[in-house]
mmCIF file of C-alpha atoms and ligand atoms in Angstrom:
data_model
loop_
_atom_site.group_PDB
_atom_site.id
_atom_site.type_symbol
_atom_site.label_atom_id
_atom_site.label_comp_id
_atom_site.label_asym_id
_atom_site.label_seq_id
_atom_site.Cartn_x
_atom_site.Cartn_y
_atom_site.Cartn_z
ATOM 1 C CA UNK A 299 0.000 0.000 0.000
ATOM 2 C CA UNK A 300 1.217 3.517 -0.774
ATOM 3 C CA UNK A 301 0.774 5.890 2.175
ATOM 4 C CA UNK A 302 0.330 9.654 1.951
ATOM 5 C CA UNK A 303 0.209 11.426 5.349
ATOM 6 C CA UNK A 304 -1.906 14.590 5.261
ATOM 7 C CA UNK A 305 0.054 17.561 6.583
ATOM 8 C CA UNK A 306 -3.277 19.251 7.416
ATOM 9 C CA UNK A 307 -3.495 17.227 10.645
ATOM 10 C CA UNK A 308 0.120 17.865 11.709
ATOM 11 C CA UNK A 309 1.428 20.504 14.120
ATOM 12 C CA UNK A 310 2.340 23.374 11.778
ATOM 13 C CA UNK A 311 4.598 24.946 14.393
ATOM 14 C CA UNK A 312 6.943 22.036 13.649
ATOM 15 C CA UNK A 313 6.628 21.328 9.940
ATOM 16 C CA UNK A 314 10.128 19.870 9.806
ATOM 17 C CA UNK A 315 9.128 17.382 12.491
ATOM 18 C CA UNK A 316 5.953 16.502 10.577
ATOM 19 C CA UNK A 317 8.034 15.858 7.471
ATOM 20 C CA UNK A 318 10.497 13.668 9.416
ATOM 21 C CA UNK A 319 7.523 11.648 10.660
ATOM 22 C CA UNK A 320 6.300 11.124 7.091
ATOM 23 C CA UNK A 321 9.801 10.098 6.029
ATOM 24 C CA UNK A 322 9.574 7.158 8.419
ATOM 25 C CA UNK A 323 8.057 4.934 5.765
ATOM 26 C CA UNK A 324 5.492 6.994 3.849
ATOM 27 C CA UNK A 325 5.556 7.234 0.056
ATOM 28 C CA UNK A 326 4.045 10.661 -0.632
ATOM 29 C CA UNK A 327 3.179 13.768 1.397
ATOM 30 C CA UNK A 328 -0.447 14.897 1.011
ATOM 31 C CA UNK A 329 -1.058 18.665 0.857
ATOM 32 C CA UNK A 330 -4.673 19.876 1.123
ATOM 33 C CA UNK A 331 -5.173 23.213 -0.628
ATOM 34 C CA UNK A 332 -8.537 24.885 0.121
ATOM 35 C CA UNK A 333 -9.916 28.225 -1.065
ATOM 36 C CA UNK A 334 -13.027 28.905 1.023
ATOM 37 C CA UNK A 335 -15.165 28.687 -2.169
ATOM 38 C CA UNK A 336 -15.118 25.103 -3.382
ATOM 39 C CA UNK A 337 -14.990 24.014 0.256
ATOM 40 C CA UNK A 338 -15.937 25.958 3.405
ATOM 41 C CA UNK A 339 -12.379 26.156 4.730
ATOM 42 C CA UNK A 340 -9.074 27.883 3.951
ATOM 43 C CA UNK A 341 -5.675 26.285 4.230
ATOM 44 C CA UNK A 342 -2.544 27.187 2.240
ATOM 45 C CA UNK A 343 -1.172 27.645 -1.261
ATOM 46 C CA UNK A 344 1.946 27.110 -3.351
ATOM 47 C CA UNK A 345 4.406 28.835 -0.945
ATOM 48 C CA UNK A 346 3.664 26.177 1.672
ATOM 49 C CA UNK A 347 4.221 23.422 -0.908
ATOM 50 C CA UNK A 348 7.529 25.073 -1.859
ATOM 51 C CA UNK A 349 8.559 25.127 1.807
ATOM 52 C CA UNK A 350 7.748 21.427 2.158
ATOM 53 C CA UNK A 351 9.702 20.728 -1.022
ATOM 54 C CA UNK A 352 12.771 22.318 0.583
ATOM 55 C CA UNK A 353 12.334 19.994 3.581
ATOM 56 C CA UNK A 354 11.912 16.651 1.798
ATOM 57 C CA UNK A 355 12.409 14.563 -1.313
ATOM 58 C CA UNK A 356 9.050 12.821 -0.761
ATOM 59 C CA UNK A 357 6.776 13.347 -3.784
ATOM 60 C CA UNK A 358 4.275 16.077 -2.924
ATOM 61 C CA UNK A 359 0.707 14.866 -3.447
ATOM 62 C CA UNK A 360 -1.237 18.115 -3.826
ATOM 63 C CA UNK A 361 -5.043 17.924 -3.499
ATOM 64 C CA UNK A 362 -6.642 21.101 -4.829
ATOM 65 C CA UNK A 363 -10.036 21.821 -3.327
ATOM 66 C CA UNK A 364 -10.336 25.129 -5.147
ATOM 67 C CA UNK A 365 -12.184 26.779 -8.035
ATOM 68 C CA UNK A 366 -10.185 27.312 -11.249
ATOM 69 C CA UNK A 367 -7.183 25.201 -10.177
ATOM 70 C CA UNK A 368 -5.448 25.640 -13.542
ATOM 71 C CA UNK A 369 -4.919 29.311 -12.723
ATOM 72 C CA UNK A 370 -2.415 28.110 -10.121
ATOM 73 C CA UNK A 371 -0.786 25.385 -12.207
ATOM 74 C CA UNK A 372 2.507 27.238 -12.870
ATOM 75 C CA UNK A 373 2.883 28.236 -9.207
ATOM 76 C CA UNK A 374 2.378 24.677 -7.972
ATOM 77 C CA UNK A 375 4.617 23.226 -10.683
ATOM 78 C CA UNK A 376 7.419 25.599 -9.672
ATOM 79 C CA UNK A 377 6.814 24.765 -5.998
ATOM 80 C CA UNK A 378 7.766 21.140 -6.654
ATOM 81 C CA UNK A 379 4.363 19.440 -6.913
ATOM 82 C CA UNK A 380 4.586 15.810 -8.075
ATOM 83 C CA UNK A 381 0.867 14.988 -8.261
ATOM 84 C CA UNK A 382 -1.602 17.787 -9.091
ATOM 85 C CA UNK A 383 -5.105 16.590 -8.226
ATOM 86 C CA UNK A 384 -8.204 18.562 -9.242
ATOM 87 C CA UNK A 385 -11.884 17.960 -8.453
ATOM 88 C CA UNK A 386 -14.124 17.120 -11.405
ATOM 89 C CA UNK A 387 -16.899 19.130 -9.692
ATOM 90 C CA UNK A 388 -14.890 22.360 -9.435
ATOM 91 C CA UNK A 389 -15.404 25.353 -11.749
ATOM 92 C CA UNK A 390 -12.808 25.381 -14.526
ATOM 93 C CA UNK A 391 -11.999 21.662 -14.485
ATOM 94 C CA UNK A 392 -14.698 20.082 -16.673
ATOM 95 C CA UNK A 393 -16.701 23.190 -17.563
ATOM 96 C CA UNK A 394 -18.345 25.855 -15.441
ATOM 97 C CA UNK A 395 -18.579 23.580 -12.393
ATOM 98 C CA UNK A 396 -21.544 21.725 -11.042
ATOM 99 C CA UNK A 397 -24.607 23.651 -9.927
ATOM 100 C CA UNK A 398 -25.630 23.808 -6.272
ATOM 101 C CA UNK A 399 -22.346 22.791 -4.678
ATOM 102 C CA UNK A 400 -22.878 20.172 -2.011
ATOM 103 C CA UNK A 401 -20.458 20.756 0.830
ATOM 104 C CA UNK A 402 -21.372 18.025 3.258
ATOM 105 C CA UNK A 403 -23.794 15.221 3.860
ATOM 106 C CA UNK A 404 -25.830 17.568 6.058
ATOM 107 C CA UNK A 405 -26.207 19.986 3.149
ATOM 108 C CA UNK A 406 -27.808 17.464 0.816
ATOM 109 C CA UNK A 407 -24.906 15.201 -0.084
ATOM 110 C CA UNK A 408 -25.366 11.467 0.177
ATOM 111 C CA UNK A 409 -23.193 8.783 1.723
ATOM 112 C CA UNK A 410 -22.157 7.631 -1.732
ATOM 113 C CA UNK A 411 -23.028 7.836 -5.406
ATOM 114 C CA UNK A 412 -26.747 7.214 -5.826
ATOM 115 C CA UNK A 413 -27.212 4.597 -8.526
ATOM 116 C CA UNK A 414 -30.176 6.342 -10.100
ATOM 117 C CA UNK A 415 -28.709 9.839 -9.900
ATOM 118 C CA UNK A 416 -28.805 11.773 -13.138
ATOM 119 C CA UNK A 417 -25.284 12.282 -14.476
ATOM 120 C CA UNK A 418 -24.022 15.833 -14.335
ATOM 121 C CA UNK A 419 -23.273 17.686 -17.515
ATOM 122 C CA UNK A 420 -19.538 17.314 -17.913
ATOM 123 C CA UNK A 421 -17.560 18.705 -20.816
ATOM 124 C CA UNK A 422 -15.360 15.659 -21.380
ATOM 125 C CA UNK A 423 -13.176 17.389 -23.980
ATOM 126 C CA UNK A 424 -12.476 20.172 -21.489
ATOM 127 C CA UNK A 425 -11.733 17.671 -18.732
ATOM 128 C CA UNK A 426 -9.327 15.784 -21.000
ATOM 129 C CA UNK A 427 -7.630 19.062 -21.854
ATOM 130 C CA UNK A 428 -7.317 19.928 -18.135
ATOM 131 C CA UNK A 429 -5.613 16.599 -17.430
ATOM 132 C CA UNK A 430 -3.312 16.961 -20.455
ATOM 133 C CA UNK A 431 -2.334 20.460 -19.318
ATOM 134 C CA UNK A 432 -1.267 19.081 -15.933
ATOM 135 C CA UNK A 433 0.856 16.364 -17.551
ATOM 136 C CA UNK A 434 2.360 18.872 -19.955
ATOM 137 C CA UNK A 435 3.730 20.777 -16.933
ATOM 138 C CA UNK A 436 5.585 17.628 -15.887
ATOM 139 C CA UNK A 437 3.267 16.586 -13.053
ATOM 140 C CA UNK A 438 1.104 13.522 -12.586
ATOM 141 C CA UNK A 439 -2.546 14.289 -13.300
ATOM 142 C CA UNK A 440 -4.887 13.532 -10.393
ATOM 143 C CA UNK A 441 -8.682 13.548 -10.627
ATOM 144 C CA UNK A 442 -10.707 13.696 -7.388
ATOM 145 C CA UNK A 443 -14.333 12.658 -6.875
ATOM 146 C CA UNK A 444 -16.554 13.802 -4.010
ATOM 147 C CA UNK A 445 -18.377 10.971 -2.199
ATOM 148 C CA UNK A 446 -21.580 11.533 -4.205
ATOM 149 C CA UNK A 447 -19.902 11.603 -7.623
ATOM 150 C CA UNK A 448 -20.212 8.498 -9.751
ATOM 151 C CA UNK A 449 -17.238 6.876 -11.449
ATOM 152 C CA UNK A 450 -19.343 6.489 -14.604
ATOM 153 C CA UNK A 451 -19.234 10.246 -15.055
ATOM 154 C CA UNK A 452 -15.463 10.252 -15.599
ATOM 155 C CA UNK A 453 -14.776 6.795 -17.039
ATOM 156 C CA UNK A 454 -14.307 8.202 -20.528
ATOM 157 C CA UNK A 455 -11.175 10.114 -19.448
ATOM 158 C CA UNK A 456 -9.573 7.591 -17.088
ATOM 159 C CA UNK A 457 -6.860 6.844 -19.666
ATOM 160 C CA UNK A 458 -5.651 10.433 -19.122
ATOM 161 C CA UNK A 459 -5.569 10.103 -15.309
ATOM 162 C CA UNK A 460 -2.490 9.121 -13.282
ATOM 163 C CA UNK A 461 -4.121 9.184 -9.829
ATOM 164 C CA UNK A 462 -7.857 8.744 -9.172
ATOM 165 C CA UNK A 463 -8.633 10.220 -5.733
ATOM 166 C CA UNK A 464 -11.852 8.835 -4.255
ATOM 167 C CA UNK A 465 -13.065 10.925 -1.307
ATOM 168 C CA UNK A 466 -14.593 9.074 1.632
ATOM 169 C CA UNK A 467 -15.557 12.324 3.386
ATOM 170 C CA UNK A 468 -16.922 15.565 1.942
ATOM 171 C CA UNK A 469 -13.824 17.674 1.307
ATOM 172 C CA UNK A 470 -13.093 20.547 3.674
ATOM 173 C CA UNK A 471 -11.849 19.205 6.989
ATOM 174 C CA UNK A 472 -9.699 16.466 8.424
ATOM 175 C CA UNK A 473 -10.940 14.305 11.271
ATOM 176 C CA UNK A 474 -14.397 13.576 9.784
ATOM 177 C CA UNK A 475 -15.993 10.110 9.969
ATOM 178 C CA UNK A 476 -15.422 7.764 7.005
ATOM 179 C CA UNK A 477 -18.365 7.284 4.632
ATOM 180 C CA UNK A 478 -19.067 3.727 3.399
ATOM 181 C CA UNK A 479 -20.866 4.699 0.199
ATOM 182 C CA UNK A 480 -17.758 5.475 -1.895
ATOM 183 C CA UNK A 481 -16.431 1.925 -1.301
ATOM 184 C CA UNK A 482 -18.508 0.973 -4.337
ATOM 185 C CA UNK A 483 -16.719 3.665 -6.380
ATOM 186 C CA UNK A 484 -13.333 2.251 -5.304
ATOM 187 C CA UNK A 485 -14.406 -1.286 -6.225
ATOM 188 C CA UNK A 486 -15.745 -0.155 -9.583
ATOM 189 C CA UNK A 487 -12.509 1.714 -10.331
ATOM 190 C CA UNK A 488 -10.477 -1.382 -9.423
ATOM 191 C CA UNK A 489 -12.620 -3.498 -11.727
ATOM 192 C CA UNK A 490 -12.302 -0.931 -14.528
ATOM 193 C CA UNK A 491 -8.506 -1.029 -14.131
ATOM 194 C CA UNK A 492 -8.414 -4.826 -14.157
ATOM 195 C CA UNK A 493 -10.663 -5.167 -17.192
ATOM 196 C CA UNK A 494 -8.712 -2.654 -19.304
ATOM 197 C CA UNK A 495 -5.189 -2.965 -17.969
ATOM 198 C CA UNK A 496 -5.350 0.726 -17.022
ATOM 199 C CA UNK A 497 -2.452 2.300 -15.140
ATOM 200 C CA UNK A 498 -3.910 4.961 -12.824
ATOM 201 C CA UNK A 499 -3.403 4.623 -9.060
ATOM 202 C CA UNK A 500 -6.525 4.466 -6.883
ATOM 203 C CA UNK A 501 -6.044 6.774 -3.885
ATOM 204 C CA UNK A 502 -8.557 7.068 -1.044
ATOM 205 C CA UNK A 503 -8.859 10.121 1.210
ATOM 206 C CA UNK A 504 -10.937 10.808 4.329
ATOM 207 C CA UNK A 505 -11.336 9.146 7.716
ATOM 208 C CA UNK A 506 -8.701 6.465 7.061
ATOM 209 C CA UNK A 507 -7.448 4.646 10.170
ATOM 210 C CA UNK A 508 -5.142 1.622 10.215
ATOM 211 C CA UNK A 509 -7.479 -0.523 12.265
ATOM 212 C CA UNK A 510 -10.817 -0.387 10.482
ATOM 213 C CA UNK A 511 -11.456 1.936 7.582
ATOM 214 C CA UNK A 512 -7.974 1.458 6.063
ATOM 215 C CA UNK A 513 -8.444 -2.307 5.676
ATOM 216 C CA UNK A 514 -11.923 -1.792 4.193
ATOM 217 C CA UNK A 515 -10.643 0.689 1.625
ATOM 218 C CA UNK A 516 -7.767 -1.688 0.824
ATOM 219 C CA UNK A 517 -10.153 -4.576 0.351
ATOM 220 C CA UNK A 518 -12.269 -2.536 -2.043
ATOM 221 C CA UNK A 519 -9.185 -1.811 -4.166
ATOM 222 C CA UNK A 520 -7.364 1.231 -2.750
ATOM 223 C CA UNK A 521 -3.709 1.359 -3.770
ATOM 224 C CA UNK A 522 -2.763 4.554 -1.913
ATOM 225 C CA UNK A 523 -4.211 5.787 1.375
ATOM 226 C CA UNK A 524 -4.240 9.364 2.665
ATOM 227 C CA UNK A 525 -4.398 9.725 6.433
ATOM 228 C CA UNK A 526 -4.393 12.872 8.545
ATOM 229 C CA UNK A 527 -5.730 12.113 12.017
ATOM 230 C CA UNK A 528 -4.999 8.425 11.367
ATOM 231 C CA UNK A 529 -1.275 9.251 11.394
ATOM 232 C CA UNK A 530 -0.562 12.629 12.990
ATOM 233 C CA UNK A 531 -3.071 12.362 15.840
ATOM 234 C CA UNK A 532 -1.949 8.886 16.873
ATOM 235 C CA UNK A 533 0.312 8.187 19.864
ATOM 236 C CA UNK A 534 2.898 6.579 17.531
ATOM 237 C CA UNK A 535 2.637 8.115 14.041
ATOM 238 C CA UNK A 536 5.513 6.036 12.616
ATOM 239 C CA UNK A 537 3.768 2.854 13.716
ATOM 240 C CA UNK A 538 0.515 4.132 12.163
ATOM 241 C CA UNK A 539 2.353 4.582 8.848
ATOM 242 C CA UNK A 540 3.768 1.042 9.075
ATOM 243 C CA UNK A 541 0.315 -0.412 9.799
ATOM 244 C CA UNK A 542 -1.165 1.313 6.731
ATOM 245 C CA UNK A 543 1.793 0.232 4.558
ATOM 246 C CA UNK A 544 1.119 -3.408 5.384
ATOM 247 C CA UNK A 545 -2.495 -3.368 4.185
ATOM 248 C CA UNK A 546 -3.241 -5.551 1.171
ATOM 249 C CA UNK A 547 -6.332 -6.269 -0.817
HETATM 250 C C1 LIG B 46 -10.322 16.548 3.561
HETATM 251 C C2 LIG B 46 -8.908 16.383 3.077
HETATM 252 C C3 LIG B 46 -8.253 15.166 3.623
HETATM 253 C C4 LIG B 46 -8.057 15.210 5.117
HETATM 254 C C5 LIG B 46 -7.753 13.852 5.631
HETATM 255 O O1 LIG B 46 -10.919 17.573 2.882
HETATM 256 O O2 LIG B 46 -8.887 16.258 1.670
HETATM 257 O O3 LIG B 46 -7.013 14.934 2.970
HETATM 258 O O4 LIG B 46 -7.011 16.086 5.474
HETATM 259 O O5 LIG B 46 -7.796 13.882 7.021
HETATM 260 P P1 LIG B 46 -8.370 12.644 7.841
HETATM 261 O O6 LIG B 46 -7.521 11.462 7.467
HETATM 262 O O7 LIG B 46 -8.182 13.080 9.260
HETATM 263 O O8 LIG B 46 -9.804 12.452 7.455
HETATM 264 ZN ZN1 LIG B 47 -6.977 15.538 0.768
#
């Protein structure tokens, strides 16, 4: 299993210490960028990613929960981003963005993709162009899905994706409880990969803990696990990384 500790849950007064923790066995370092528009929270931007890049050689796994992420592509590329992950639902990624943004389960979102839900109008050519633009800047192209987004909506562009990020919480905050619904999205993505010999990595983000939700995500087909509280808020973070690393399908 690939493990990507989320710096959002670390003690930012000791970023170097948080990086040293991640270097005890993790594969990537997950950086949650939020703009207060796409999600109801603000975090940090490219300067923080650049600072982390000066502290470590770990590939920086940057998760953009922002509108118009391509506007910041050069800044994040120069900051040392390895994986640039955008949300299909966000304005500027696959068109004007989805109407009536759902920010949490309480605000109308569901536990997982409803089977009968009407697909959103996605401009697939635009989405493909977005992903190609990311690759053209020398980064891996990540595509993130909120818990209520169906895999079927993006299957047509999966050949252009390097990392598929399936969210198991509504984006915005660390420390939220894991949602079961997206397990079916993970399983469907794993099956899609198997059937077509596709190469993208299935990454799962939100509420991952080594003891319970990590194993369930792994069983469904996760190949990389993000964990914030599940690593940085544990008594022994290095042990938490090792436990996640050992998970298999
Ligand atoms: C949520 C972020 C996650 C979060 C993970 O919006 O994308 O990466 O930091 O934190 P935990 O593992 O605590 O849910
Ligand atoms: Zn994230």
